[in-house]
Amino acid sequence: MREAMREAEIAGSYGEVPIGAVVVREGEIIARGHNMREMWKDPTAHAELIAIREAARVTGGWRLTGCQLYVTLEPCPMCAGTVLLSRVDEVIIGAMDPKGGAVGSKVNFVETDDWNHRPTVIRGVLAEECSLMLKDFFRKLRRK
Amino acid sequence: MREAMREAEIAGSYGEVPIGAVVVREGEIIARGHNMREMWKDPTAHAELIAIREAARVTGGWRLTGCQLYVTLEPCPMCAGTVLLSRVDEVIIGAMDPKGGAVGSKVNFVETDDWNHRPTVIRGVLAEECSLMLKDFFRKLRRK
């Protein structure tokens, strides 16, 4: 999660909302991503989606079985759907997102038996630190 | 929808599941996409996501207000989430997908008041023809 937080910091340094993600396989980081929505002007440029696409490139296939996704903020509906499609084994979440979270906060798209894949979810890893990064970012933004 | 079906045909010609999408603004097609999951080895390379990313590039911003998305098959959870994030006004669907559809079949991620954007949904446009393309594709695949 520390590495996902480093990615979040990179996003923040560009003026993007500081959210970061990494994909891990057999204990090694194989892909990284940070939010680039404004810079890329791309509604799909969320940290998780970028990291998952990169991981698929690295592994040479779209199925990320055996992989874990670490992300500093609870995934949105799109990213929750991407988690299902990519078949990652596990999602490890930092802070929860009461307003937009689709992995337990507002809705739960991942922990259901609706689909033929159900990843394990772990919540609250370095949650306070992940949350503080976001709070600091928005506080500074409001001051401007 | 005919243009989305042309995109689906292109996907089919590569051996991809034939699903296509276009984004329309003020009566003109501004972006197109077809499923490229296997060729790109990318779990996110669905027709809708590719078309929406392209539309954001064309319009120069991630908000696709004033746009319609035409897609030959009911969107999956990821693409339904992308529809929400991109703020398209309207989603026009060909065939429904009872096994994987997230816009009314298995679940409905789009027509809810859970999020701060709720696009209009129109279903069943050239549904039989869209469905037939998929059935033909899978019939041929099984024969191989």
mmCIF file of C-alpha atoms in Angstrom:
data_model
loop_
_atom_site.group_PDB
_atom_site.id
_atom_site.type_symbol
_atom_site.label_atom_id
_atom_site.label_comp_id
_atom_site.label_asym_id
_atom_site.label_seq_id
_atom_site.Cartn_x
_atom_site.Cartn_y
_atom_site.Cartn_z
ATOM 1 C CA MET A 1 0.000 0.000 0.000
ATOM 2 C CA ARG A 2 2.973 2.289 0.575
ATOM 3 C CA GLU A 3 3.798 1.919 -3.110
ATOM 4 C CA ALA A 4 0.196 2.709 -4.108
ATOM 5 C CA MET A 5 0.475 5.817 -1.924
ATOM 6 C CA ARG A 6 3.633 6.815 -3.796
ATOM 7 C CA GLU A 7 1.623 6.607 -7.011
ATOM 8 C CA ALA A 8 -1.090 8.746 -5.427
ATOM 9 C CA GLU A 9 1.553 11.344 -4.552
ATOM 10 C CA ILE A 10 2.656 11.462 -8.193
ATOM 11 C CA ALA A 11 -0.946 12.146 -9.265
ATOM 12 C CA GLY A 12 -1.199 14.884 -6.623
ATOM 13 C CA SER A 13 1.989 16.508 -7.880
ATOM 14 C CA TYR A 14 0.270 16.994 -11.253
ATOM 15 C CA GLY A 15 -2.795 18.512 -9.624
ATOM 16 C CA GLU A 16 -4.768 15.284 -10.065
ATOM 17 C CA VAL A 17 -6.809 13.862 -7.200
ATOM 18 C CA PRO A 18 -4.170 11.739 -5.380
ATOM 19 C CA ILE A 19 -5.238 8.148 -5.901
ATOM 20 C CA GLY A 20 -2.761 5.384 -6.667
ATOM 21 C CA ALA A 21 -2.771 1.660 -7.345
ATOM 22 C CA VAL A 22 -0.337 -1.186 -7.864
ATOM 23 C CA VAL A 23 -0.806 -4.754 -9.074
ATOM 24 C CA VAL A 24 1.218 -7.432 -7.290
ATOM 25 C CA ARG A 25 1.953 -10.985 -8.392
ATOM 26 C CA GLU A 26 3.948 -13.455 -6.312
ATOM 27 C CA GLY A 27 5.044 -10.664 -4.001
ATOM 28 C CA GLU A 28 6.331 -8.394 -6.773
ATOM 29 C CA ILE A 29 4.841 -5.212 -8.167
ATOM 30 C CA ILE A 30 4.170 -5.840 -11.856
ATOM 31 C CA ALA A 31 2.198 -2.670 -12.654
ATOM 32 C CA ARG A 32 1.529 0.781 -11.242
ATOM 33 C CA GLY A 33 -1.031 3.466 -11.951
ATOM 34 C CA HIS A 34 -2.160 6.848 -10.712
ATOM 35 C CA ASN A 35 -5.156 8.972 -11.484
ATOM 36 C CA MET A 36 -4.651 10.938 -14.730
ATOM 37 C CA ARG A 37 -8.218 11.936 -15.541
ATOM 38 C CA GLU A 38 -7.652 15.668 -15.974
ATOM 39 C CA MET A 39 -4.222 15.479 -17.633
ATOM 40 C CA TRP A 40 -5.280 12.849 -20.124
ATOM 41 C CA LYS A 41 -8.824 14.260 -20.383
ATOM 42 C CA ASP A 42 -9.969 10.667 -20.162
ATOM 43 C CA PRO A 43 -12.869 9.604 -17.921
ATOM 44 C CA THR A 44 -11.368 6.107 -17.732
ATOM 45 C CA ALA A 45 -7.888 7.196 -16.570
ATOM 46 C CA HIS A 46 -8.350 6.065 -12.972
ATOM 47 C CA ALA A 47 -5.400 4.579 -11.082
ATOM 48 C CA GLU A 48 -6.877 1.066 -10.920
ATOM 49 C CA LEU A 49 -7.776 0.905 -14.595
ATOM 50 C CA ILE A 50 -4.338 2.117 -15.670
ATOM 51 C CA ALA A 51 -2.603 -0.379 -13.357
ATOM 52 C CA ILE A 52 -4.800 -3.272 -14.507
ATOM 53 C CA ARG A 53 -4.230 -2.496 -18.190
ATOM 54 C CA GLU A 54 -0.486 -2.302 -17.557
ATOM 55 C CA ALA A 55 -0.549 -5.593 -15.637
ATOM 56 C CA ALA A 56 -2.354 -7.251 -18.546
ATOM 57 C CA ARG A 57 0.346 -5.979 -20.901
ATOM 58 C CA VAL A 58 3.077 -7.284 -18.607
ATOM 59 C CA THR A 59 1.526 -10.720 -18.126
ATOM 60 C CA GLY A 60 0.544 -10.993 -21.792
ATOM 61 C CA GLY A 61 -3.101 -11.799 -21.173
ATOM 62 C CA TRP A 62 -6.257 -10.171 -19.893
ATOM 63 C CA ARG A 63 -6.776 -12.610 -17.024
ATOM 64 C CA LEU A 64 -4.969 -11.440 -13.890
ATOM 65 C CA THR A 65 -5.551 -14.590 -11.881
ATOM 66 C CA GLY A 66 -3.015 -14.805 -9.059
ATOM 67 C CA CYS A 67 -2.720 -11.028 -8.788
ATOM 68 C CA GLN A 68 -3.615 -8.555 -6.045
ATOM 69 C CA LEU A 69 -4.701 -4.985 -6.633
ATOM 70 C CA TYR A 70 -3.720 -2.434 -3.984
ATOM 71 C CA VAL A 71 -5.542 0.885 -4.226
ATOM 72 C CA THR A 72 -5.499 3.898 -1.913
ATOM 73 C CA LEU A 73 -9.235 4.656 -2.302
ATOM 74 C CA GLU A 74 -12.242 2.356 -2.648
ATOM 75 C CA PRO A 75 -12.892 1.738 -6.364
ATOM 76 C CA CYS A 76 -15.704 3.509 -8.246
ATOM 77 C CA PRO A 77 -18.338 1.561 -10.255
ATOM 78 C CA MET A 78 -16.144 1.433 -13.392
ATOM 79 C CA CYS A 79 -13.072 0.228 -11.515
ATOM 80 C CA ALA A 80 -15.119 -2.270 -9.506
ATOM 81 C CA GLY A 81 -16.352 -3.654 -12.833
ATOM 82 C CA THR A 82 -12.788 -3.769 -14.133
ATOM 83 C CA VAL A 83 -11.751 -5.748 -11.061
ATOM 84 C CA LEU A 84 -14.403 -8.337 -11.939
ATOM 85 C CA LEU A 85 -13.398 -8.523 -15.611
ATOM 86 C CA SER A 86 -9.682 -8.779 -14.974
ATOM 87 C CA ARG A 87 -10.204 -11.645 -12.498
ATOM 88 C CA VAL A 88 -7.712 -10.336 -9.924
ATOM 89 C CA ASP A 89 -7.761 -12.561 -6.846
ATOM 90 C CA GLU A 90 -7.765 -9.864 -4.222
ATOM 91 C CA VAL A 91 -8.446 -6.154 -3.807
ATOM 92 C CA ILE A 92 -6.719 -4.381 -0.924
ATOM 93 C CA ILE A 93 -8.251 -0.981 -0.175
ATOM 94 C CA GLY A 94 -6.872 1.974 1.784
ATOM 95 C CA ALA A 95 -9.551 4.566 2.527
ATOM 96 C CA MET A 96 -13.245 3.980 1.888
ATOM 97 C CA ASP A 97 -15.272 6.388 -0.281
ATOM 98 C CA PRO A 98 -18.743 6.947 1.192
ATOM 99 C CA LYS A 99 -19.830 9.128 -1.762
ATOM 100 C CA GLY A 100 -18.611 7.102 -4.717
ATOM 101 C CA GLY A 101 -17.404 3.719 -3.510
ATOM 102 C CA ALA A 102 -18.659 0.590 -5.259
ATOM 103 C CA VAL A 103 -16.958 -1.978 -3.036
ATOM 104 C CA GLY A 104 -19.077 -1.716 0.071
ATOM 105 C CA SER A 105 -19.738 1.982 0.705
ATOM 106 C CA LYS A 106 -22.490 3.118 -1.589
ATOM 107 C CA VAL A 107 -23.006 -0.210 -3.325
ATOM 108 C CA ASN A 108 -21.021 -3.427 -3.475
ATOM 109 C CA PHE A 109 -20.437 -4.605 -7.037
ATOM 110 C CA VAL A 110 -17.583 -6.956 -6.185
ATOM 111 C CA GLU A 111 -18.595 -9.099 -3.227
ATOM 112 C CA THR A 112 -21.651 -10.653 -4.835
ATOM 113 C CA ASP A 113 -22.395 -13.974 -6.478
ATOM 114 C CA ASP A 114 -23.901 -12.185 -9.503
ATOM 115 C CA TRP A 115 -20.788 -12.834 -11.610
ATOM 116 C CA ASN A 116 -18.595 -15.822 -12.246
ATOM 117 C CA HIS A 117 -15.718 -14.215 -10.363
ATOM 118 C CA ARG A 118 -15.684 -12.981 -6.776
ATOM 119 C CA PRO A 119 -12.407 -11.471 -5.564
ATOM 120 C CA THR A 120 -11.497 -11.289 -1.885
ATOM 121 C CA VAL A 121 -11.628 -7.752 -0.455
ATOM 122 C CA ILE A 122 -9.475 -6.367 2.377
ATOM 123 C CA ARG A 123 -10.306 -2.891 3.659
ATOM 124 C CA GLY A 124 -8.689 -0.269 5.833
ATOM 125 C CA VAL A 125 -4.996 -0.815 5.054
ATOM 126 C CA LEU A 126 -3.220 2.467 5.943
ATOM 127 C CA ALA A 127 -6.694 3.972 5.669
ATOM 128 C CA GLU A 128 -5.970 7.076 7.710
ATOM 129 C CA GLU A 129 -2.870 7.972 5.753
ATOM 130 C CA CYS A 130 -4.605 7.350 2.403
ATOM 131 C CA SER A 131 -7.540 9.454 3.512
ATOM 132 C CA LEU A 132 -5.291 12.246 4.812
ATOM 133 C CA MET A 133 -3.639 12.602 1.395
ATOM 134 C CA LEU A 134 -7.034 13.236 -0.167
ATOM 135 C CA LYS A 135 -8.153 15.617 2.572
ATOM 136 C CA ASP A 136 -4.929 17.637 2.265
ATOM 137 C CA PHE A 137 -5.339 17.811 -1.501
ATOM 138 C CA PHE A 138 -8.890 19.141 -1.336
ATOM 139 C CA ARG A 139 -8.031 21.555 1.482
ATOM 140 C CA LYS A 140 -5.259 23.072 -0.643
ATOM 141 C CA LEU A 141 -7.557 23.160 -3.676
ATOM 142 C CA ARG A 142 -10.223 25.093 -1.788
ATOM 143 C CA ARG A 143 -7.633 27.597 -0.560
ATOM 144 C CA LYS A 144 -6.617 28.456 -4.127
ATOM 145 C CA MET B 1 -27.014 1.405 -34.355
ATOM 146 C CA ARG B 2 -26.147 0.295 -37.880
ATOM 147 C CA GLU B 3 -22.776 1.984 -37.442
ATOM 148 C CA ALA B 4 -22.232 0.257 -34.097
ATOM 149 C CA MET B 5 -23.030 -3.019 -35.874
ATOM 150 C CA ARG B 6 -20.367 -2.216 -38.472
ATOM 151 C CA GLU B 7 -17.890 -1.846 -35.635
ATOM 152 C CA ALA B 8 -19.036 -5.187 -34.241
ATOM 153 C CA GLU B 9 -18.401 -6.782 -37.641
ATOM 154 C CA ILE B 10 -14.841 -5.446 -37.617
ATOM 155 C CA ALA B 11 -14.268 -7.056 -34.203
ATOM 156 C CA GLY B 12 -15.717 -10.318 -35.527
ATOM 157 C CA SER B 13 -13.388 -10.233 -38.525
ATOM 158 C CA TYR B 14 -10.437 -10.320 -36.094
ATOM 159 C CA GLY B 15 -11.922 -13.262 -34.212
ATOM 160 C CA GLU B 16 -13.045 -11.000 -31.356
ATOM 161 C CA VAL B 17 -16.557 -11.303 -29.933
ATOM 162 C CA PRO B 18 -18.525 -8.985 -32.283
ATOM 163 C CA ILE B 19 -19.561 -6.047 -30.144
ATOM 164 C CA GLY B 20 -19.437 -2.483 -31.398
ATOM 165 C CA ALA B 21 -20.185 1.017 -30.142
ATOM 166 C CA VAL B 22 -20.319 4.582 -31.398
ATOM 167 C CA VAL B 23 -20.609 7.909 -29.604
ATOM 168 C CA VAL B 24 -22.866 10.504 -31.216
ATOM 169 C CA ARG B 25 -23.022 14.246 -30.562
ATOM 170 C CA GLU B 26 -25.476 16.547 -32.296
ATOM 171 C CA GLY B 27 -26.371 13.834 -34.775
ATOM 172 C CA GLU B 28 -22.787 13.072 -35.764
ATOM 173 C CA ILE B 29 -20.606 10.120 -34.897
ATOM 174 C CA ILE B 30 -17.588 11.476 -33.014
ATOM 175 C CA ALA B 31 -16.052 8.186 -31.891
ATOM 176 C CA ARG B 32 -16.185 4.471 -32.656
ATOM 177 C CA GLY B 33 -15.013 1.352 -30.896
ATOM 178 C CA HIS B 34 -15.090 -2.392 -31.186
ATOM 179 C CA ASN B 35 -14.157 -5.142 -28.821
ATOM 180 C CA MET B 36 -10.388 -5.787 -28.880
ATOM 181 C CA ARG B 37 -9.935 -7.735 -25.681
ATOM 182 C CA GLU B 38 -8.049 -10.716 -27.113
ATOM 183 C CA MET B 39 -5.981 -8.832 -29.710
ATOM 184 C CA TRP B 40 -4.865 -6.172 -27.251
ATOM 185 C CA LYS B 41 -4.757 -8.666 -24.342
ATOM 186 C CA ASP B 42 -6.480 -5.964 -22.357
ATOM 187 C CA PRO B 43 -9.442 -6.713 -20.066
ATOM 188 C CA THR B 44 -10.629 -3.115 -20.500
ATOM 189 C CA ALA B 45 -10.657 -3.133 -24.325
ATOM 190 C CA HIS B 46 -14.440 -3.344 -24.630
ATOM 191 C CA ALA B 47 -16.175 -1.470 -27.465
ATOM 192 C CA GLU B 48 -17.877 1.055 -25.169
ATOM 193 C CA LEU B 49 -14.749 1.911 -23.220
ATOM 194 C CA ILE B 50 -12.696 2.392 -26.391
ATOM 195 C CA ALA B 51 -15.422 4.598 -27.950
ATOM 196 C CA ILE B 52 -15.823 6.673 -24.778
ATOM 197 C CA ARG B 53 -12.071 7.240 -24.444
ATOM 198 C CA GLU B 54 -11.912 8.249 -28.089
ATOM 199 C CA ALA B 55 -14.880 10.614 -27.661
ATOM 200 C CA ALA B 56 -13.158 12.261 -24.687
ATOM 201 C CA ARG B 57 -10.058 12.780 -26.819
ATOM 202 C CA VAL B 58 -12.142 14.291 -29.631
ATOM 203 C CA THR B 59 -14.113 16.615 -27.365
ATOM 204 C CA GLY B 60 -11.049 17.545 -25.323
ATOM 205 C CA GLY B 61 -12.564 16.755 -21.948
ATOM 206 C CA TRP B 62 -13.698 13.790 -19.903
ATOM 207 C CA ARG B 63 -17.311 14.942 -19.586
ATOM 208 C CA LEU B 64 -19.424 13.667 -22.485
ATOM 209 C CA THR B 65 -22.519 15.681 -21.657
ATOM 210 C CA GLY B 66 -24.706 16.009 -24.745
ATOM 211 C CA CYS B 67 -23.529 12.683 -26.156
ATOM 212 C CA GLN B 68 -25.282 9.390 -26.844
ATOM 213 C CA LEU B 69 -23.629 5.986 -26.693
ATOM 214 C CA TYR B 70 -24.926 3.326 -29.086
ATOM 215 C CA VAL B 71 -23.815 -0.204 -28.299
ATOM 216 C CA THR B 72 -24.799 -3.530 -29.866
ATOM 217 C CA LEU B 73 -24.840 -5.451 -26.564
ATOM 218 C CA GLU B 74 -25.921 -4.415 -23.082
ATOM 219 C CA PRO B 75 -22.876 -3.040 -21.198
ATOM 220 C CA CYS B 76 -21.004 -5.119 -18.594
ATOM 221 C CA PRO B 77 -20.365 -3.780 -15.040
ATOM 222 C CA MET B 78 -17.167 -1.988 -16.080
ATOM 223 C CA CYS B 79 -18.753 -0.309 -19.084
ATOM 224 C CA ALA B 80 -21.881 0.590 -17.123
ATOM 225 C CA GLY B 81 -19.578 2.313 -14.627
ATOM 226 C CA THR B 82 -17.786 4.079 -17.457
ATOM 227 C CA VAL B 83 -21.138 5.352 -18.751
ATOM 228 C CA LEU B 84 -21.754 6.917 -15.336
ATOM 229 C CA LEU B 85 -18.294 8.482 -15.121
ATOM 230 C CA SER B 86 -18.307 9.896 -18.626
ATOM 231 C CA ARG B 87 -21.705 11.549 -18.065
ATOM 232 C CA VAL B 88 -23.129 10.564 -21.462
ATOM 233 C CA ASP B 89 -26.764 11.626 -21.690
ATOM 234 C CA GLU B 90 -28.173 8.505 -23.225
ATOM 235 C CA VAL B 91 -27.312 4.849 -23.779
ATOM 236 C CA ILE B 92 -28.963 3.078 -26.694
ATOM 237 C CA ILE B 93 -28.670 -0.696 -26.493
ATOM 238 C CA GLY B 94 -29.144 -3.372 -29.166
ATOM 239 C CA ALA B 95 -29.331 -6.859 -27.662
ATOM 240 C CA MET B 96 -29.634 -7.497 -23.946
ATOM 241 C CA ASP B 97 -27.150 -9.773 -22.143
ATOM 242 C CA PRO B 98 -28.909 -11.944 -19.580
ATOM 243 C CA LYS B 99 -25.612 -13.452 -18.318
ATOM 244 C CA GLY B 100 -23.441 -10.356 -17.992
ATOM 245 C CA GLY B 101 -25.565 -7.254 -18.499
ATOM 246 C CA ALA B 102 -25.329 -4.447 -15.951
ATOM 247 C CA VAL B 103 -28.002 -2.191 -17.418
ATOM 248 C CA GLY B 104 -31.128 -4.077 -16.483
ATOM 249 C CA SER B 105 -30.469 -7.773 -17.109
ATOM 250 C CA LYS B 106 -28.465 -9.146 -14.245
ATOM 251 C CA VAL B 107 -28.191 -5.883 -12.322
ATOM 252 C CA ASN B 108 -28.868 -2.269 -13.187
ATOM 253 C CA PHE B 109 -25.945 -0.001 -12.340
ATOM 254 C CA VAL B 110 -27.084 2.889 -14.530
ATOM 255 C CA GLU B 111 -30.756 3.578 -13.857
ATOM 256 C CA THR B 112 -30.394 4.292 -10.156
ATOM 257 C CA ASP B 113 -30.234 7.435 -8.073
ATOM 258 C CA ASP B 114 -27.109 6.154 -6.300
ATOM 259 C CA TRP B 115 -24.875 8.460 -8.342
ATOM 260 C CA ASN B 116 -24.986 12.084 -9.312
ATOM 261 C CA HIS B 117 -25.592 11.190 -12.944
ATOM 262 C CA ARG B 118 -28.409 9.106 -14.364
ATOM 263 C CA PRO B 119 -28.375 8.607 -18.149
ATOM 264 C CA THR B 120 -31.498 7.726 -20.111
ATOM 265 C CA VAL B 121 -31.537 4.148 -21.416
ATOM 266 C CA ILE B 122 -33.215 2.903 -24.593
ATOM 267 C CA ARG B 123 -33.254 -0.834 -25.206
ATOM 268 C CA GLY B 124 -33.973 -3.211 -28.056
ATOM 269 C CA VAL B 125 -32.789 -1.128 -31.043
ATOM 270 C CA LEU B 126 -32.109 -3.650 -33.843
ATOM 271 C CA ALA B 127 -31.925 -6.171 -31.019
ATOM 272 C CA GLU B 128 -32.508 -9.246 -33.157
ATOM 273 C CA GLU B 129 -29.830 -8.329 -35.673
ATOM 274 C CA CYS B 130 -27.322 -7.483 -32.923
ATOM 275 C CA SER B 131 -28.086 -10.744 -31.163
ATOM 276 C CA LEU B 132 -27.845 -12.755 -34.390
ATOM 277 C CA MET B 133 -24.293 -11.482 -35.002
ATOM 278 C CA LEU B 134 -23.254 -12.842 -31.620
ATOM 279 C CA LYS B 135 -25.075 -16.137 -32.075
ATOM 280 C CA ASP B 136 -23.480 -16.652 -35.497
ATOM 281 C CA PHE B 137 -20.048 -15.882 -34.066
ATOM 282 C CA PHE B 138 -20.349 -18.411 -31.259
ATOM 283 C CA ARG B 139 -21.890 -21.034 -33.557
ATOM 284 C CA LYS B 140 -18.881 -20.768 -35.893
ATOM 285 C CA LEU B 141 -16.485 -20.823 -32.928
ATOM 286 C CA ARG B 142 -17.987 -24.044 -31.612
ATOM 287 C CA ARG B 143 -17.702 -25.657 -35.035
ATOM 288 C CA LYS B 144 -13.939 -25.037 -35.143
#
